[in-house]
Coordinates of C-alpha atoms in Angstrom, one line a residue:
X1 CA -25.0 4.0 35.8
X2 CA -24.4 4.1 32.2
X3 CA -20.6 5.0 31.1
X4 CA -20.6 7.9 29.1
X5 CA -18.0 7.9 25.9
X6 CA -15.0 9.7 27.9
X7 CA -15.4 6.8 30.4
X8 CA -15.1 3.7 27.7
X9 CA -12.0 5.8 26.2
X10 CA -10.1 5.8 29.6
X11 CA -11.0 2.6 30.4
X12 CA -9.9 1.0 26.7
X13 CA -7.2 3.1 27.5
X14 CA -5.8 1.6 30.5
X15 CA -5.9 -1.6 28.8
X16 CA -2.9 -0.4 27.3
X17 CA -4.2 0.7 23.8
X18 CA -2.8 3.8 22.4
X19 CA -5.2 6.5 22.5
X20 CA -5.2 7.3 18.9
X21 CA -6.1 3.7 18.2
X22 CA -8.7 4.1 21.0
X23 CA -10.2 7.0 19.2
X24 CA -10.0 5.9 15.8
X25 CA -11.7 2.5 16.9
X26 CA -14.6 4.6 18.8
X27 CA -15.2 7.0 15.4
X28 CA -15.6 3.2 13.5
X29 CA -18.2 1.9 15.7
X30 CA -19.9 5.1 16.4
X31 CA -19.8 6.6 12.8
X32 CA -18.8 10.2 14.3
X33 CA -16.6 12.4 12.9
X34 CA -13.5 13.3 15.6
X35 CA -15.2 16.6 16.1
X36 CA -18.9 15.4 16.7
X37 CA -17.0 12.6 19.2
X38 CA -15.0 14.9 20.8
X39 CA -18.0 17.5 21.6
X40 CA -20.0 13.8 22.9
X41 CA -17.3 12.7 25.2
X42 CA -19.7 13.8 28.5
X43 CA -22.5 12.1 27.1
X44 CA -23.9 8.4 27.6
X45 CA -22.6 6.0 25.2
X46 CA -25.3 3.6 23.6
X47 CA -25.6 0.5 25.4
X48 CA -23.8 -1.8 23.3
X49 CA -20.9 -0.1 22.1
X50 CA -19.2 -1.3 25.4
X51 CA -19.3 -4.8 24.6
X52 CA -18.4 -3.6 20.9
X53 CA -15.4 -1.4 21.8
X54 CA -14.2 -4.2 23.8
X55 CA -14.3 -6.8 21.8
X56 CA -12.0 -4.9 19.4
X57 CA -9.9 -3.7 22.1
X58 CA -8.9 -7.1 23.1
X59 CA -8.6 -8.4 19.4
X60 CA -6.0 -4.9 18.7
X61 CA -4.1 -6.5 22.2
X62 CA -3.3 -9.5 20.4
X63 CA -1.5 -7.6 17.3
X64 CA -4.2 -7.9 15.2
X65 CA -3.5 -5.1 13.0
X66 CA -5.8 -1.9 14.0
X67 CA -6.7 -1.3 10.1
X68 CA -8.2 -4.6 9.2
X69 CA -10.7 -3.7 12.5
X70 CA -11.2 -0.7 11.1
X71 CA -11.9 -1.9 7.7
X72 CA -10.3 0.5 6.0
X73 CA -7.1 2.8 6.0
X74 CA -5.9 6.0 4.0
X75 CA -3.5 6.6 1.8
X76 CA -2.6 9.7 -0.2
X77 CA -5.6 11.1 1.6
X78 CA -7.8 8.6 0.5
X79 CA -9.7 5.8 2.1
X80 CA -9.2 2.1 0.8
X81 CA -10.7 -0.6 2.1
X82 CA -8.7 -3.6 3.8
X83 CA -9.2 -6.7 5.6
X84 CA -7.6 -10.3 6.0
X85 CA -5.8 -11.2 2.6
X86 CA -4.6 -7.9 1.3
X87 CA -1.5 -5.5 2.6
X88 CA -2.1 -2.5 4.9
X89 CA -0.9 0.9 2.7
X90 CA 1.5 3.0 4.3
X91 CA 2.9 6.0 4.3
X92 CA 6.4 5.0 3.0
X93 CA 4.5 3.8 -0.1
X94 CA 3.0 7.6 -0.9
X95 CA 6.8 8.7 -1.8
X96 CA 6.7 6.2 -4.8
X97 CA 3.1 8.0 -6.2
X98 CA 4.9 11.2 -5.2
X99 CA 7.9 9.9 -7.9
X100 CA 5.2 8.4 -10.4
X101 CA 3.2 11.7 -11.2
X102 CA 6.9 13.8 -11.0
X103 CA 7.9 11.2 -13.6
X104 CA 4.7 12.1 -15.5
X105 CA 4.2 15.6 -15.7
X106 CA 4.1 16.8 -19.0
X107 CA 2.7 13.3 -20.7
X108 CA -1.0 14.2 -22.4
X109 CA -2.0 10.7 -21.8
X110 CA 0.4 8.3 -20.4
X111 CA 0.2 4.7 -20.1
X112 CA 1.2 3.2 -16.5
X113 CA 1.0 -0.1 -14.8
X114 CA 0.9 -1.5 -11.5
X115 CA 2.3 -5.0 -10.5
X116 CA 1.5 -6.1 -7.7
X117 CA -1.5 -3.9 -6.5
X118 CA -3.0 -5.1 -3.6
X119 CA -5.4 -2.9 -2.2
X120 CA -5.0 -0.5 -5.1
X121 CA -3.5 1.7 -3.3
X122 CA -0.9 3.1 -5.8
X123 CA -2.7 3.1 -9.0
X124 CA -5.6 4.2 -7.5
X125 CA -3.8 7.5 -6.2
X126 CA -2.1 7.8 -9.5
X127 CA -5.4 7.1 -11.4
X128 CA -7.1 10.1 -9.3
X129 CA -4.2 12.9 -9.9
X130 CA -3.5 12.1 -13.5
X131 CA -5.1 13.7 -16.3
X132 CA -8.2 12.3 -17.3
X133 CA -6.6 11.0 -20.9
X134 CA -4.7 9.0 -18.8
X135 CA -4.8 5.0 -18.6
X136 CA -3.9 2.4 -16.6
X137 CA -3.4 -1.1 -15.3
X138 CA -3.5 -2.8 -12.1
X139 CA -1.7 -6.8 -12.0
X140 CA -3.0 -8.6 -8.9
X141 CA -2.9 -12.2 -8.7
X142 CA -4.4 -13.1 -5.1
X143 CA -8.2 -13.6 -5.3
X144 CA -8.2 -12.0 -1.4
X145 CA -6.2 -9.1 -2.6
X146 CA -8.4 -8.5 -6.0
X147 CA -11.4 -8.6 -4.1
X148 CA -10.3 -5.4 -1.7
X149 CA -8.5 -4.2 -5.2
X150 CA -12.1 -4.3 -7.3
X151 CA -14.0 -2.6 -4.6
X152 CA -11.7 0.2 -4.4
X153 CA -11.6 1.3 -8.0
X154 CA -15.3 0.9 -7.4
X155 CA -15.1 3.4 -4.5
X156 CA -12.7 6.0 -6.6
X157 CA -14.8 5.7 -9.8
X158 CA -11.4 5.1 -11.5
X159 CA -12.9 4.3 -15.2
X160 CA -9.2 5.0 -16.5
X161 CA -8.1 2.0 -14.5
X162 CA -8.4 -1.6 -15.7
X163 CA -7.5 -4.6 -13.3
X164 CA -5.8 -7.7 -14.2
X165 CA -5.5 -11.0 -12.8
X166 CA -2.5 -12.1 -13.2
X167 CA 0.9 -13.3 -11.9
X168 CA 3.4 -10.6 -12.8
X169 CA 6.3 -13.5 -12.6
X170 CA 4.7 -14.9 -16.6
X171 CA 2.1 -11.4 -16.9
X172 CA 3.0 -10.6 -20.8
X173 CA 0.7 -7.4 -22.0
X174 CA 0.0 -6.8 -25.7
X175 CA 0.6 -2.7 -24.9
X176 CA 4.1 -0.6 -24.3
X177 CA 3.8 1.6 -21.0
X178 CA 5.6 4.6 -20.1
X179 CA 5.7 4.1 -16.8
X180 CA 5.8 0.9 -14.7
X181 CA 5.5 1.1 -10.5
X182 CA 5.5 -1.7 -8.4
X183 CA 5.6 -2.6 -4.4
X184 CA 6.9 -5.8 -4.7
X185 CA 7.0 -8.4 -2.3
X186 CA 11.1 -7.9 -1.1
X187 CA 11.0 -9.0 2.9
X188 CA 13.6 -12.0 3.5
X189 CA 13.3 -15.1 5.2
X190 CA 15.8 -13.9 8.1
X191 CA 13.5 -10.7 7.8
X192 CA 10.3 -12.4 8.3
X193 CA 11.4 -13.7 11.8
X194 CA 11.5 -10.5 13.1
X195 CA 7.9 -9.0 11.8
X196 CA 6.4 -7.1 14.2
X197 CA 3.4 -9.0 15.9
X198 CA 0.8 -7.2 13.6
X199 CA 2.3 -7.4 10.7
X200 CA 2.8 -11.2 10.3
X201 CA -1.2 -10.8 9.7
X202 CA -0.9 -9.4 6.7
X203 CA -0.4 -11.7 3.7
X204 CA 2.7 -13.7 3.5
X205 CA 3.0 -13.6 -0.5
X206 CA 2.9 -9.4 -0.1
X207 CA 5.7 -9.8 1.9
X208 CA 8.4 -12.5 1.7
X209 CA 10.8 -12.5 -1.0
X210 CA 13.7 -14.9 -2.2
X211 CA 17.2 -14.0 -2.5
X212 CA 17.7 -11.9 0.2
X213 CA 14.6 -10.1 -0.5
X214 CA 15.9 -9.5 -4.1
X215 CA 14.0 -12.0 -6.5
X216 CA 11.1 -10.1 -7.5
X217 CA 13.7 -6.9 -8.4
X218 CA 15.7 -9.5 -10.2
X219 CA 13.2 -11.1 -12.6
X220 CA 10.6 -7.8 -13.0
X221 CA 13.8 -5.9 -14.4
X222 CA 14.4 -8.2 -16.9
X223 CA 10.6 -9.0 -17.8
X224 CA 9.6 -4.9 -18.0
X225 CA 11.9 -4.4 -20.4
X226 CA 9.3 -6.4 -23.3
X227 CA 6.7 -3.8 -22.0
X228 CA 8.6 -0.7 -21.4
X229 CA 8.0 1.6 -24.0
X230 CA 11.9 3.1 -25.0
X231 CA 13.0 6.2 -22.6
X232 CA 9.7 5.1 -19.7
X233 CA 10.5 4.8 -16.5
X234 CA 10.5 1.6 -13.9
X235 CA 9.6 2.6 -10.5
X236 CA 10.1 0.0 -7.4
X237 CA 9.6 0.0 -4.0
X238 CA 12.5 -1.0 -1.7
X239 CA 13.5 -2.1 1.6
X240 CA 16.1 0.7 3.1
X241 CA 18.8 -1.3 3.1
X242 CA 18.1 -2.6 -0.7
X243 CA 19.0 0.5 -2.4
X244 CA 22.3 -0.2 -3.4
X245 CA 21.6 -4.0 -4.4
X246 CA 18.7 -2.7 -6.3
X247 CA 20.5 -0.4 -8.2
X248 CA 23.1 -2.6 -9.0
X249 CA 20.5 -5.6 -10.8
X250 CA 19.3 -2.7 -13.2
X251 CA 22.1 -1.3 -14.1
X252 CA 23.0 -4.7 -14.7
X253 CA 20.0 -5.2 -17.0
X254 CA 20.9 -2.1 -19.0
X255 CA 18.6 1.0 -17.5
X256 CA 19.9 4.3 -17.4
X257 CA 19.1 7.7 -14.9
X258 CA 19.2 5.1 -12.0
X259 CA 17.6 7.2 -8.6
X260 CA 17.3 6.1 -5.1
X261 CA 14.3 8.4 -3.8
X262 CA 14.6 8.5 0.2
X263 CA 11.0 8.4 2.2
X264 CA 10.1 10.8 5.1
X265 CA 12.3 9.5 7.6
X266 CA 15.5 9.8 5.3
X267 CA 15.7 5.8 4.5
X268 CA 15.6 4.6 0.5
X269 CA 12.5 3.4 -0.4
X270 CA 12.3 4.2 -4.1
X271 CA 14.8 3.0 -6.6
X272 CA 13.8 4.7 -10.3
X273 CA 15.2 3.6 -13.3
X274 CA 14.7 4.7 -17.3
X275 CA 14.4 2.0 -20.0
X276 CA 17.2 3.1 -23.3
X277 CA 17.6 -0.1 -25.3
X278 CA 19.5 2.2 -27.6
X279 CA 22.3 2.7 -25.2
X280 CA 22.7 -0.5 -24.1

């Protein structure tokens, strides 16, 4: 008797998969919408998406992380392709695009980079809600990462959006931007022992920072200011207990308008700061 699509979802189910996964993983190998599955549960499921379904079902059991099976994740309500090599976007990540194009309202054409871009995720999003006058420039320096990275800008037809291969650590542009954003790596080594199973997939040089997690903050505050055009805006990431410390460094360094921006669950996750040499 064949097993019709409500019977693979219960069994994948009792596997111990959480049934969002399990539907998200049967919309991937069946290319159905959620509706057109949901209306198909009664009906018989093709012969080899059994064997298919399970195969992934037992890889997701391991921790390997449900968005490199699915090959792609969303962010800021659009899709980006992932896999081995690049770091998963998430939802934390959407409050620093939310700060970015608050930061730029009002500019014509403003000029923004991206360090550390990954997936393209963030300058992506940014390069798809700006105006069209807009331009910007995405720093990447793994060759897994830049693959997923060219593809995407591919996908979003982002012609505004040039990619760079580089490492942001020595990166020294010939332009001044208004606007810098980046998601550095800023996990540390104490940190890294407790990664959730899934996570310690996802590339090691997205995540693990020196210092306490504090390097990359340390050395892009100093470095941005010989691209920062005067009165722009530095925009980083954070882990929620690095707002303070973060803070602190650019201060340090001489900004000015210093922010901590909490995410959706109430924790810092975005530190902004304004470049004044003047008032240094």
């Amino acid at each position: 008797m064949m097993s019709s699509y409500r019977d693979l979802f219960s069994q994948a189910c009792k596997q111990g998969l959480p049934p969002h996964e399990v539907q998200l993983l049967l919309e991937h190998l069946t290319a159905l919408s959620r509706t057109a599955l949901l209306l198909r549960m009664d009906d018989p499921a093709p012969d080899r998406l059994p064997q298919q379904l399970n195969e992934l079902v037992q890889q997701s059991l391991t921790g390997y992380p449900l968005q490199y099976l699915l090959g792609e994740w969303e962010f800021f309500g659009l899709p980006f392709f992932v896999g081995e090599g690049v770091l998963i976007p998430r939802a934390d990540t959407e409050v620093l695009v939310e700060t970015a194009l608050e930061l730029c309202d009002g500019m014509f054409a403003p000029q923004v980079c991206d360090l550390c871009s990954g997936s393209g995720c963030i300058p992506i999003a940014l390069s798809r809600h700006l105006p069209e006058q807009a331009s910007l420039t995405a720093v990447e320096l793994s060759d897994a990462a830049l693959g997923y990275l060219q593809k995407n800008v591919q996908r979003h037809h982002c012609s505004n959006l040039t990619v760079v291969q580089a490492d942001v650590l020595t990166w020294q542009p010939q332009q001044l931007f208004d606007l810098i954003t980046s998601n550095p790596p800023y996990i540390s080594d104490q940190e890294m022992l407790e990664l959730q199973p899934e996570v310690r997939w996802e590339p090691e040089m997205a995540l693990r920072a020196q210092e306490n997690g504090l390097y990359f903050y340390r050395v892009l505050s100093k470095r941005c200011q010989s691209y920062l055009r005067a009165g722009g805006w530095l925009l980083f990431e954070i882990g929620y207990t690095q707002g303070q410390a973060v803070s602190d460094l650019l201060l340090a360094e001489g900004y000015t308008d210093i922010r901590l921006i909490p995410d959706y669950n109430g924790n810092d996750r975005v530190v902004a700061a304004r470049w004044q040499p003047a008032e240094r």
